[in-house]
Coordinates of C-alpha atoms in Angstrom, one line a residue:
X1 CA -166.4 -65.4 54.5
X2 CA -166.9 -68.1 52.6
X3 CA -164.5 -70.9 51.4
X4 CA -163.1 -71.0 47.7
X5 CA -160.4 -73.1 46.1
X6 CA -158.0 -71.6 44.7
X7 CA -158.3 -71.6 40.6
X8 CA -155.1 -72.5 38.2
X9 CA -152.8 -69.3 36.7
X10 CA -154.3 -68.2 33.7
X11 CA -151.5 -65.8 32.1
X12 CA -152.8 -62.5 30.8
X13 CA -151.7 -59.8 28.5
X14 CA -150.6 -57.8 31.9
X15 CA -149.0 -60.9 33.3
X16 CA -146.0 -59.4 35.6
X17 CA -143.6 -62.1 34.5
X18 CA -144.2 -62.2 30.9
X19 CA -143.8 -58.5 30.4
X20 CA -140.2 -58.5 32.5
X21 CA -137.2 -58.3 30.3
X22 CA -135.4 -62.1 29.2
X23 CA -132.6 -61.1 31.5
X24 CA -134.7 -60.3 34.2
X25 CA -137.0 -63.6 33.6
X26 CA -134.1 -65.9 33.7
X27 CA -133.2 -64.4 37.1
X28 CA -136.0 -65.6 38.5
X29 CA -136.2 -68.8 36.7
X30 CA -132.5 -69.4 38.5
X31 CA -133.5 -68.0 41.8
X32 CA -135.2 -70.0 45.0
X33 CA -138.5 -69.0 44.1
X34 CA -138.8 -71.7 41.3
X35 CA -138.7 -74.6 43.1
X36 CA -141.1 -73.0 45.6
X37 CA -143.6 -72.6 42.3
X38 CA -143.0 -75.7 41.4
X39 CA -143.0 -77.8 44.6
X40 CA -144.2 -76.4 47.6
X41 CA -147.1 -73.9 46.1
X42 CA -149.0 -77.0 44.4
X43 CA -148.2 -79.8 47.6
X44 CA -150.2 -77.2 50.1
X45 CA -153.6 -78.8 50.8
X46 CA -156.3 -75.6 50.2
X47 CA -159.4 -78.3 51.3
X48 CA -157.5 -79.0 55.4
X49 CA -158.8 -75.7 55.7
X50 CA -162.0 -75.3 54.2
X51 CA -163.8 -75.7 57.8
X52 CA -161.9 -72.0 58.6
X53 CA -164.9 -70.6 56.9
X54 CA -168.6 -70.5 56.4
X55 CA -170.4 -72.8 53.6
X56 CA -172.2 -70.3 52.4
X57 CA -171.1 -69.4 48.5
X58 CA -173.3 -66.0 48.7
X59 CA -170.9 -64.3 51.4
X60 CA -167.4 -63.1 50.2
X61 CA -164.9 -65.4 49.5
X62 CA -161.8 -65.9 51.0
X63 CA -158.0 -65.3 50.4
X64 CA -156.6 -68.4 48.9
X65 CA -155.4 -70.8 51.8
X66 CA -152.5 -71.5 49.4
X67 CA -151.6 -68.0 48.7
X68 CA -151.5 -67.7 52.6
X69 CA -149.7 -70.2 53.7
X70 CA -147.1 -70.5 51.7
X71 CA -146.6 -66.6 52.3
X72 CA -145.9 -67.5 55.8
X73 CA -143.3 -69.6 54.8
X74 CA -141.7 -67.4 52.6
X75 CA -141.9 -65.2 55.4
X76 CA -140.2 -67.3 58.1
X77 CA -137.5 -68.6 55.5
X78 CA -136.8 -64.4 54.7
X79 CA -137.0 -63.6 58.1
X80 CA -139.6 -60.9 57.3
X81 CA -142.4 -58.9 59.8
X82 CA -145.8 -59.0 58.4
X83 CA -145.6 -55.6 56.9
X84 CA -142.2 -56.6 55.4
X85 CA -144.3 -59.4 53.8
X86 CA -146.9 -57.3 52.4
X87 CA -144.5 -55.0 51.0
X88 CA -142.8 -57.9 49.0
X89 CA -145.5 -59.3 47.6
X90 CA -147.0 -56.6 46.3
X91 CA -143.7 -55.1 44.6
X92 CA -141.6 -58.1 43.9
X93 CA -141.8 -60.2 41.1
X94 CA -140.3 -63.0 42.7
X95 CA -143.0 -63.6 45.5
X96 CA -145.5 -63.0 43.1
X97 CA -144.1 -66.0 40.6
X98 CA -143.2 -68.1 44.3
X99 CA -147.1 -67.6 45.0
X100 CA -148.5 -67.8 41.4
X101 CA -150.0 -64.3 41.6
X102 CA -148.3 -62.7 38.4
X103 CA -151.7 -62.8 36.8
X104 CA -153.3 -60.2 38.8
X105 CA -153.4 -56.7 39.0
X106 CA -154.0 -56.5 42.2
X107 CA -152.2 -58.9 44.6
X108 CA -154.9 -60.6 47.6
X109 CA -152.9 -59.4 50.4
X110 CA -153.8 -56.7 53.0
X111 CA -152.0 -55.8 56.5
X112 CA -154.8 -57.8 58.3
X113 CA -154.4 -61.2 55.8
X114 CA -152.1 -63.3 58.2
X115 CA -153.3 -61.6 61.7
X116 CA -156.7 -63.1 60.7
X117 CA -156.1 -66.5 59.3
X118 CA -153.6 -67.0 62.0
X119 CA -156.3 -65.9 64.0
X120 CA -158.9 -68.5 62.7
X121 CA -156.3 -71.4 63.4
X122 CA -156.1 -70.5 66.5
X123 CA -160.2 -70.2 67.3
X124 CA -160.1 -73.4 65.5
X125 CA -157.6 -75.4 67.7
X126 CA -158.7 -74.1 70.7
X127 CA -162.5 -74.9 69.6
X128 CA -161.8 -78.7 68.4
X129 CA -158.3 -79.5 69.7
X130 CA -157.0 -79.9 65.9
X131 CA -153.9 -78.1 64.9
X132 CA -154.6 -77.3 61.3
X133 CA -151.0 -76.4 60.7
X134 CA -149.2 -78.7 62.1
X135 CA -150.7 -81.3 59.4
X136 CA -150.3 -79.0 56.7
X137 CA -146.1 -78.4 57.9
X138 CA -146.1 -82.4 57.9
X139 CA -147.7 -82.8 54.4
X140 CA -145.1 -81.3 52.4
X141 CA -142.5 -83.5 53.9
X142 CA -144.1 -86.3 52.8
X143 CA -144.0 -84.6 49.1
X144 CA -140.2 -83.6 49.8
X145 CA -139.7 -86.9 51.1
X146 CA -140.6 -88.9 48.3
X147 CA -138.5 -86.0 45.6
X148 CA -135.6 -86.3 47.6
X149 CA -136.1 -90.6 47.9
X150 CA -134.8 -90.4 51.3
X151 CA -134.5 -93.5 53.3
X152 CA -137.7 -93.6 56.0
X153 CA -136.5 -96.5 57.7
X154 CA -134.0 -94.6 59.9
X155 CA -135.0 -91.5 62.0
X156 CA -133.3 -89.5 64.9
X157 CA -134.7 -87.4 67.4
X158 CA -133.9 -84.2 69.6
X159 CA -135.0 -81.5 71.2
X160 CA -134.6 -78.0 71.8
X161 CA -135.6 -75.3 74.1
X162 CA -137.4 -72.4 72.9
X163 CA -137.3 -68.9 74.5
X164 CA -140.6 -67.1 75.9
X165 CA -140.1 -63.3 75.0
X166 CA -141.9 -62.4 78.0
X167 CA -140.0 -60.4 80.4
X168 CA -137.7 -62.3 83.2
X169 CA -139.7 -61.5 86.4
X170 CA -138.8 -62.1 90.3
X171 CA -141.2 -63.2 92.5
X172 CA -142.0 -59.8 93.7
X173 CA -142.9 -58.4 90.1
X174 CA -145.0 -61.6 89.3
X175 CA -147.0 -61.0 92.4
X176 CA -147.5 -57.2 92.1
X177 CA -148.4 -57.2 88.3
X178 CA -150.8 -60.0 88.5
X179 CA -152.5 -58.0 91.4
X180 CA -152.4 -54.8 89.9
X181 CA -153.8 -56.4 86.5
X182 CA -156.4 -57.3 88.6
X183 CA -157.2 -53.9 90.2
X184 CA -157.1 -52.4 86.7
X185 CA -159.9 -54.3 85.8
X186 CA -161.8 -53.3 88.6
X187 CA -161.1 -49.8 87.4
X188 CA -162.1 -50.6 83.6
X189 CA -165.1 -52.1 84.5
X190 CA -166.3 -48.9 86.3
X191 CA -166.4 -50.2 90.1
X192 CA -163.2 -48.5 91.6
X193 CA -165.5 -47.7 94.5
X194 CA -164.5 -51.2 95.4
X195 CA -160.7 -50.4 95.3
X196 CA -160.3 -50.1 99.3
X197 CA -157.7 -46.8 99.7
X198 CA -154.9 -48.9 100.7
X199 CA -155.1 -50.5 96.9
X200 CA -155.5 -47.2 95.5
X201 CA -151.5 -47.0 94.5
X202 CA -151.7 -49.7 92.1
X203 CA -153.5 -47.4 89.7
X204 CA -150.7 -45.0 90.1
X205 CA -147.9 -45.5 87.1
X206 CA -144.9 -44.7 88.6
X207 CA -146.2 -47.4 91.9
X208 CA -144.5 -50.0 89.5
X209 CA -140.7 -48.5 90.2
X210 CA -141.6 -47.7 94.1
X211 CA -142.4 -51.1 94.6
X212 CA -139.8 -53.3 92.6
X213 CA -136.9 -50.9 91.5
X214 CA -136.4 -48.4 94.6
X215 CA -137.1 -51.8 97.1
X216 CA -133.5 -52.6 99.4
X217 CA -132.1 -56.4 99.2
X218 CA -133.1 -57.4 102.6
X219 CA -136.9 -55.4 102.6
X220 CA -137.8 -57.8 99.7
X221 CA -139.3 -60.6 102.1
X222 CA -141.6 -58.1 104.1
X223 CA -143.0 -56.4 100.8
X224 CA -142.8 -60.2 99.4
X225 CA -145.3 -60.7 102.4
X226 CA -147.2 -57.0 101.9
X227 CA -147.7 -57.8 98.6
X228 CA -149.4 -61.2 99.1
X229 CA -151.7 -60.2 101.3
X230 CA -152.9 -57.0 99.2
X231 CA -153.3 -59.7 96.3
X232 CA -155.5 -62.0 98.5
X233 CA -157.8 -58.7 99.5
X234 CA -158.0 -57.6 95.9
X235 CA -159.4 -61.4 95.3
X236 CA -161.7 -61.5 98.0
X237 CA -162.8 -57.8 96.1
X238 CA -163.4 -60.1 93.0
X239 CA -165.5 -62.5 94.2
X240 CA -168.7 -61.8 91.9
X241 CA -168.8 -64.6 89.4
X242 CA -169.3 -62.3 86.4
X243 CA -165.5 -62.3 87.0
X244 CA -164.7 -65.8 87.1
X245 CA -164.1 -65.6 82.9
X246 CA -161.6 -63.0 82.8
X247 CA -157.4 -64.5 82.8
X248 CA -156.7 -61.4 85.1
X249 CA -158.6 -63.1 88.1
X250 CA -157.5 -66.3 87.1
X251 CA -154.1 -65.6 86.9
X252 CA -154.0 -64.1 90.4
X253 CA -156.0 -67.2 91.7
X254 CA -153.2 -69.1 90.4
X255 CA -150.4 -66.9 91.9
X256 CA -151.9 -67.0 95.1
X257 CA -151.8 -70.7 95.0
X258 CA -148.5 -70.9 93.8
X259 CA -146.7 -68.5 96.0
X260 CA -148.6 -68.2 99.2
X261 CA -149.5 -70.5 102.5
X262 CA -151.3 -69.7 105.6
X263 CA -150.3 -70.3 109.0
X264 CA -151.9 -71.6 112.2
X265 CA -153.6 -68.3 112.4
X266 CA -154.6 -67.9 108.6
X267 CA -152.5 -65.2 108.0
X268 CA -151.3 -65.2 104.2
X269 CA -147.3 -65.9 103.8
X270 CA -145.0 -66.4 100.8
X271 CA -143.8 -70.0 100.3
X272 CA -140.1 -71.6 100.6
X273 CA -138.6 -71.2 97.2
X274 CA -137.9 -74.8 97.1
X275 CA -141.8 -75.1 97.7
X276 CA -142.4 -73.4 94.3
X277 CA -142.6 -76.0 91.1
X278 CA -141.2 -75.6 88.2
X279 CA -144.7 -74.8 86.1
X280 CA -145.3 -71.6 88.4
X281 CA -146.5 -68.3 86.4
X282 CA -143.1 -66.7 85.5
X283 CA -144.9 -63.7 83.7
X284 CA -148.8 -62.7 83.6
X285 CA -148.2 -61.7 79.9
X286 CA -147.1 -65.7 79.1
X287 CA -149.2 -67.8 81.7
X288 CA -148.5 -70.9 79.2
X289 CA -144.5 -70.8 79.4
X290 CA -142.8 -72.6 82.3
X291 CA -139.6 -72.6 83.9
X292 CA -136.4 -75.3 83.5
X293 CA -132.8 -75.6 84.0
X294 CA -130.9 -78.0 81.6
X295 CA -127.5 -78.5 80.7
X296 CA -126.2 -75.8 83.6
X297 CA -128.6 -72.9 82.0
X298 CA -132.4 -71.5 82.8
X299 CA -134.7 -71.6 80.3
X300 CA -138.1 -70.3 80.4
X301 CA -140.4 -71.1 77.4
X302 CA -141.3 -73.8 75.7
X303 CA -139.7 -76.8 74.2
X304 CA -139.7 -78.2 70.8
X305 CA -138.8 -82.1 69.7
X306 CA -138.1 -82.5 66.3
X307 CA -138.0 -86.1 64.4
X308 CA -135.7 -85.9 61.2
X309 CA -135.7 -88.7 58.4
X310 CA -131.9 -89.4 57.2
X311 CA -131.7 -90.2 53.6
X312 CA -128.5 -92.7 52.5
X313 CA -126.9 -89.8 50.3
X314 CA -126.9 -87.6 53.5
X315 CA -129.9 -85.5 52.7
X316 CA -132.7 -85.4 55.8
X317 CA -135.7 -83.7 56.8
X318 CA -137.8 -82.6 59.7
X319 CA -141.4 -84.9 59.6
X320 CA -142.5 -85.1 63.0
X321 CA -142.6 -82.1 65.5
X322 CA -143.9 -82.1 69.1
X323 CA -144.2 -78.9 71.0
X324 CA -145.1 -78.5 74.8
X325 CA -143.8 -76.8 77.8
X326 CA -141.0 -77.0 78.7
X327 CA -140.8 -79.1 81.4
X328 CA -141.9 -81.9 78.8
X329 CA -139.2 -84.5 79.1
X330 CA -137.9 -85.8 76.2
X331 CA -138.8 -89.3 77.1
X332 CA -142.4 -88.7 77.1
X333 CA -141.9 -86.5 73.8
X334 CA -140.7 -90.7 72.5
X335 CA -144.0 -92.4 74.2
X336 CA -146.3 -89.6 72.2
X337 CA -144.4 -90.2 68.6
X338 CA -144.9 -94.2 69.5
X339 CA -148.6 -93.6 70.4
X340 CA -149.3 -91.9 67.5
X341 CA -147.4 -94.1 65.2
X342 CA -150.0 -96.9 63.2
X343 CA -149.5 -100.6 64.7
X344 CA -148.8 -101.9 61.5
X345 CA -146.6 -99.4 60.5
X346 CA -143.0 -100.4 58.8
X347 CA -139.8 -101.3 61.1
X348 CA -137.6 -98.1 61.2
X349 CA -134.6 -97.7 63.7
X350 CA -134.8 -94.4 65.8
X351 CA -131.8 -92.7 66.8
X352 CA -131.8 -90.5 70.0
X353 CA -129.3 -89.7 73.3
X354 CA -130.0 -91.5 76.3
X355 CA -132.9 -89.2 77.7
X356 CA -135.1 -91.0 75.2
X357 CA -133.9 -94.0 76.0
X358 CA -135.0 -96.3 79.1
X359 CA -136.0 -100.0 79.6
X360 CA -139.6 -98.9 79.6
X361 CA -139.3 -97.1 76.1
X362 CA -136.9 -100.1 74.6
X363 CA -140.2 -102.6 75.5
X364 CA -142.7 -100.1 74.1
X365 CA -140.7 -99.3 70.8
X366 CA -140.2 -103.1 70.5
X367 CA -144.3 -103.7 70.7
X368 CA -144.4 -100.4 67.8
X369 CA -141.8 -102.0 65.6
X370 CA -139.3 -99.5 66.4
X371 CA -135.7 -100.3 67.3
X372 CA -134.7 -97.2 69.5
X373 CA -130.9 -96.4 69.5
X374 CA -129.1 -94.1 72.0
X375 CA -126.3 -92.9 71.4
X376 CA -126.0 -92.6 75.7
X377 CA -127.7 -94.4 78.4
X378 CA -128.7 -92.2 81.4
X379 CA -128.1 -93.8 84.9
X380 CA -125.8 -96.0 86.4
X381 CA -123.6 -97.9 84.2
X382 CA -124.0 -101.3 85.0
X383 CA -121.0 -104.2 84.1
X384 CA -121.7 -106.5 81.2
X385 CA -121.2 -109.8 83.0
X386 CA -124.6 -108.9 84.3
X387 CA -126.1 -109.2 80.2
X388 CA -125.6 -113.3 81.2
X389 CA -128.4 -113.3 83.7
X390 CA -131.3 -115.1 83.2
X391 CA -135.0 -114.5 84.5
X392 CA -138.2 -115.2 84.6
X393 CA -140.9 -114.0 82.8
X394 CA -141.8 -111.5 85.8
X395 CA -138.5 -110.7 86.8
X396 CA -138.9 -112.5 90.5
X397 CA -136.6 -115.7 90.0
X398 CA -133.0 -115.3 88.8
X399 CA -133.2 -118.6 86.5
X400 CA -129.4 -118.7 85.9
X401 CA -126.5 -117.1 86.2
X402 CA -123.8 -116.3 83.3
X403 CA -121.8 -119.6 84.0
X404 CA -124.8 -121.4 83.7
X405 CA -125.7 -122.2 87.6
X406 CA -129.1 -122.0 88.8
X407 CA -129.7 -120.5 92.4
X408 CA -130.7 -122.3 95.3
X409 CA -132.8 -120.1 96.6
X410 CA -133.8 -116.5 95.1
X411 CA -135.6 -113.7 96.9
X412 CA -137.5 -110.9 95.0
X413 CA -137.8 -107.5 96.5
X414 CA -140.7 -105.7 94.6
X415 CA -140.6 -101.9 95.9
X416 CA -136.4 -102.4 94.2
X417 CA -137.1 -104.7 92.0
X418 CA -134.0 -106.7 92.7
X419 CA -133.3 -109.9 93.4
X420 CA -130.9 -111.6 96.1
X421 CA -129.9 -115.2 94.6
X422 CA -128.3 -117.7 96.8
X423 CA -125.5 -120.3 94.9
X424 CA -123.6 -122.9 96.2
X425 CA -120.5 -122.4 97.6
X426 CA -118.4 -124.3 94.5
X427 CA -120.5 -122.9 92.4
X428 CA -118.5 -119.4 92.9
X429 CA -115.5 -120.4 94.6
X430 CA -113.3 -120.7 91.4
X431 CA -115.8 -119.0 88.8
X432 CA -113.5 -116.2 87.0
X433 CA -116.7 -113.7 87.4
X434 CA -116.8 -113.3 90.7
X435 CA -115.5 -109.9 91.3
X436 CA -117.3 -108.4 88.5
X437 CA -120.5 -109.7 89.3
X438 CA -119.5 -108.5 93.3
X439 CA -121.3 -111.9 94.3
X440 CA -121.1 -111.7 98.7
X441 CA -119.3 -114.8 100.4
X442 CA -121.7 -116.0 102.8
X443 CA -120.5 -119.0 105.7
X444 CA -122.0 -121.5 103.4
X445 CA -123.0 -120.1 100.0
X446 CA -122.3 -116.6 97.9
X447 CA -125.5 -114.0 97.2
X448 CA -125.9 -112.0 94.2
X449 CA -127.8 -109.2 94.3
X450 CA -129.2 -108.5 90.4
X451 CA -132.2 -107.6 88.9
X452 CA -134.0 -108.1 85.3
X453 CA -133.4 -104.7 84.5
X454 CA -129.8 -104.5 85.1
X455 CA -129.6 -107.6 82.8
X456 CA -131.8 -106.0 80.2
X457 CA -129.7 -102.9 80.6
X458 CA -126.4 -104.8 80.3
X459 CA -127.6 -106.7 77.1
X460 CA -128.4 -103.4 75.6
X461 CA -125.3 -102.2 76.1
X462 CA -123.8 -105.0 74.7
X463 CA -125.5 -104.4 71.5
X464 CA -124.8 -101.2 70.9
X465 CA -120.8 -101.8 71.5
X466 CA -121.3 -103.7 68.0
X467 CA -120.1 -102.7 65.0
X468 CA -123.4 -101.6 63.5
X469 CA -124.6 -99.6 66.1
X470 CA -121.4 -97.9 66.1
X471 CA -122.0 -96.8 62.4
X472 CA -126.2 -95.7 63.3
X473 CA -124.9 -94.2 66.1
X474 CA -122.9 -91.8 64.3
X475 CA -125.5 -90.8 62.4
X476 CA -126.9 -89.0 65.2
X477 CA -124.9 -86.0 65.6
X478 CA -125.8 -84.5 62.3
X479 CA -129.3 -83.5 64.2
X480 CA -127.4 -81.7 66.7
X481 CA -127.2 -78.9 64.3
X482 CA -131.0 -78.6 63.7
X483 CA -131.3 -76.5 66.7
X484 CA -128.4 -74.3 65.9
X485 CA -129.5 -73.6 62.6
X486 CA -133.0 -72.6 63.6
X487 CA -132.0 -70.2 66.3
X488 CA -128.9 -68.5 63.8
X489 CA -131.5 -68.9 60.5
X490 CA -134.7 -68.7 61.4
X491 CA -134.5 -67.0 64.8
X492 CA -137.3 -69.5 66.9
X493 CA -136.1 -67.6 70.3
X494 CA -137.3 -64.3 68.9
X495 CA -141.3 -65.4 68.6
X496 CA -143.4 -62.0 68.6
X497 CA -146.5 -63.5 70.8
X498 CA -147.2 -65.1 73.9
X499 CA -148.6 -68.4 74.8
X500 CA -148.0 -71.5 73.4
X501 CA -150.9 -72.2 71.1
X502 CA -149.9 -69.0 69.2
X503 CA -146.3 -69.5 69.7
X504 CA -146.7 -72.8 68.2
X505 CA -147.7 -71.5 64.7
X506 CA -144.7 -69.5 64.2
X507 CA -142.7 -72.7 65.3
X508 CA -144.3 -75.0 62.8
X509 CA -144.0 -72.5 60.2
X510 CA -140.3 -71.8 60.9
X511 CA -139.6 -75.8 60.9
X512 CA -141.5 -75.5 57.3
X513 CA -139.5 -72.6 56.2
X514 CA -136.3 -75.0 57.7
X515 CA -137.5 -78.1 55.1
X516 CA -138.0 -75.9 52.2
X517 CA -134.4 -75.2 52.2
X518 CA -133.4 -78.4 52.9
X519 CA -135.4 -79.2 49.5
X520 CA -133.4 -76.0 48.1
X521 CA -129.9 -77.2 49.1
X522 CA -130.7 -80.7 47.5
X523 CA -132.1 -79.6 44.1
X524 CA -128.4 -77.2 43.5
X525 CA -126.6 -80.5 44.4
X526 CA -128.0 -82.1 42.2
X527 CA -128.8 -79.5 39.4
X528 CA -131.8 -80.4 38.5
X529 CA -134.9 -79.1 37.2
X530 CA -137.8 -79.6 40.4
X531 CA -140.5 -79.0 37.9
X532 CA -139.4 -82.3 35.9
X533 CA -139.0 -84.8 38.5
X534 CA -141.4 -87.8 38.0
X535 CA -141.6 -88.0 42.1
X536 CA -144.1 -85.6 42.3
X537 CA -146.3 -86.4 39.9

């Protein structure tokens, strides 16, 4: 299938908006699929994915990438199923006029048009690393951006988890599935005169509820055990490399890793549960999603970081997306966005909660031109007397203290990272910080025990009591409700695939489908026509 740009609407006598009625026309004209005509249709970029398909102009040409992607969105922001999709499109004017398809007689679209081209991303990302539709989901922020002259300099950040719809398994069921995957393999391959009689019952259907269902409370630890060492068997059954490439053998190489030791005598015995991480297989069927508990509740998927531009008129939108399991933390979701983001880049002011935050990421968004904002510090809370500290360079010598006395003596503790200072006995005696800054009495001098941390902490801290980060702090919590509104809205915890490459798309397209009506609610505010505004041009 070749590649083919997508050529400009030419109306034609049998053009589907032309022929409905004046009433019917201005319907549409008024409706949400206007501004999509006018804005988001043209800002998709057909040539990002040109390498999607061969360079040969003999073989049949493709749907247009335009046409397809912005079906997807239409399709997240309507909460449609493919079919649903297809159905619109071909017997609804106003998709056809959203997608600039009243022209045709026949519309491009067949029940296998998005299963493919999602397909092809996916071949594509997994071949080169390059996700094709995360740069397109980006690109028409920029365009919205720039309509809606929103204010770039500021930015907050947050993140959501996002719900894996695999199953919820226990550590029994992950272990007999992934074994009997494997010994149905075995059987599909057309050696089951390898399957020793003892494995023989995993090919059985109703096995499943004998084995999980119908299994008492306190036999779960022996069968836990049983079950183990019937998986390690069925591996040493699989041993031929011609088997190596298929995820059924290793997915149980990984479970047996995971969830089993040996002893002394080599026998084969289920781990502790506090001996199994986080980023153990919680279901064969999702291998990618991992396991978390935030906040008080479990979570098993995937999680999403989202970075929103605030405009000065209270319009934002989402321009920056990360998405990785879910054990990601959000503060190395804010190292990624600062690696990414160009050296000589303009100063903008980031706005997160405390996870992001962190002496480490304040010195690193300092060297990026970012001045990073939280709204909470995690940690201790440390006393701002200790803001009036000074160091050196390295963080070994305490050069002064708040009252402006240097230390006699100052000894640095680098596996802590604090630093004991010694002052003269009058130096403290009568000082009116003494309690705050819990300085020791010794029989002939006072210690302090500080570090360069807790003083760069403290002076943080003293910044944001100002009134200026006061007001940019508040500005925060209006991201709070991204994650509400794409669970209620757009439904992200009800993703029909598994993995996270694939689960990814559906994401990206959702957070597109979340921008557009961003774009929507901003053009009613203001009333105007999209078509005329002199930003996009």
């Amino acid at each position: 299938m070749s590649f083919k740009p997508n050529q400009n609407q030419q109306i034609t006598l049998h053009d589907s908006f032309i022929n409905q009625t004046p009433r019917t026309q201005k319907m549409i004209m008024n409706s949400r699929c206007k501004d999509f005509a006018d804005i988001v249709f043209p800002a998709i970029n057909e040539e990002r994915f040109s390498v999607l398909y061969s360079c040969n102009s003999a073989s049949r040409p493709n749907t247009p990438v335009n046409f397809t992607v912005g079906s997807l969105i239409l399709k997240e922001n309507n909460g449609l199923t493919d079919d649903e999709l297809v159905e619109s499109i071909c017997c609804d004017v106003r998709y056809q006029y959203a997608l600039h398809t009243t022209h045709l007689k026949e519309q491009p679209v067949s029940d296998r048009t998005f299963s493919r081209f999602r397909e092809r991303l996916y071949n594509y990302e997994m071949e080169t690393g390059r996700n094709l539709l995360e740069e397109e989901m980006m690109h028409p922020a920029d365009v919205y951006d720039k309509y809606m002259n929103l204010n770039s300099n500021i930015k907050r950040m947050d993140s959501l988890m996002i719900a894996s719809g695999c199953k919820r398994m226990s550590r029994l069921e992950i272990i007999y599935q992934t074994t009997s995957n494997a010994i149905r393999l075995i059987h599909r391959l057309g050696n089951e005169e390898l399957i020793a009689a003892d494995l023989m019952h995993y090919l059985n259907e109703d096995d499943y509820n004998r084995a999980i269902y119908y299994c008492k409370s306190d036999d779960v630890m022996p069968r836990l055990e049983k079950a183990l060492q019937e998986a390690e068997k069925v591996k040493e059954l699989m041993s031929d490399e011609s088997r190596y490439e298929f995820s059924e053998y290793q997915l149980l190489i990984r479970v047996l890793a995971e969830q089993s030791k040996s002893d002394v005598d080599g026998k084969t015995l289920p781990k502790n549960k506090n001996e199994i991480t986080a980023s153990g297989l919680q279901n064969p069927s999702d291998p990618d999603a991992t396991y978390r508990s935030k906040a008080g509740k479990n979570h098993k998927g995937y999680v999403c970081n989202l970075v929103e531009t605030v405009g000065e008129n209270g319009d934002s939108l989402i321009t920056g997306t990360g998405y990785e399991q879910n054990i990601h933390s959000d503060s190395a979701f804010f190292k990624e966005y600062l690696e990414r983001r160009a050296e000589d880049a303009e100063p903008e002011i980031m706005i997160t909660d405390g996870a992001y935050g962190g002496m480490e990421n304040q010195a690193l968004a300092e060297a990026k031109n970012v001045e990073l904002i939280t709204t909470a510090l995690t940690g201790k809370a440390v006393d701002k007397i200790f803001a009036g500290f000074r160091f050196s360079e390295d963080g070994s010598q305490v050069l002064s203290c708040p009252m402006g006395h240097v230390p006699v003596k100052t000894t640095h503790y680098p596996k802590t990272g604090m630093c004991r200072a010694i002052f003269a006995k009058e130096c403290c005696d009568k000082c009116p910080h003494r309690e705050t800054c819990r300085c020791k009495p010794q029989r002939k001098n006072y210690a302090v025990h500080v570090s360069a941390t807790m003083a760069e902490r403290a002076r943080y801290m003293e910044k944001l009591s100002t009134d200026k980060y006061i007001q940019l702090t508040k500005k925060r919590n209006a991201v709070e409700g991204i994650p509400s509104v794409l669970r209620r809205r757009f439904r992200i915890d009800d993703i029909p695939t598994f993995g996270y490459l694939r689960s990814r798309q559906f994401v990206l397209l959702k957070i597109g489908a979340y921008n557009f009506n961003k774009l929507l609610r901003h053009n009613r505010r203001i009333g105007g026509q999209s078509a005329q505004n002199p930003a996009i041009a």
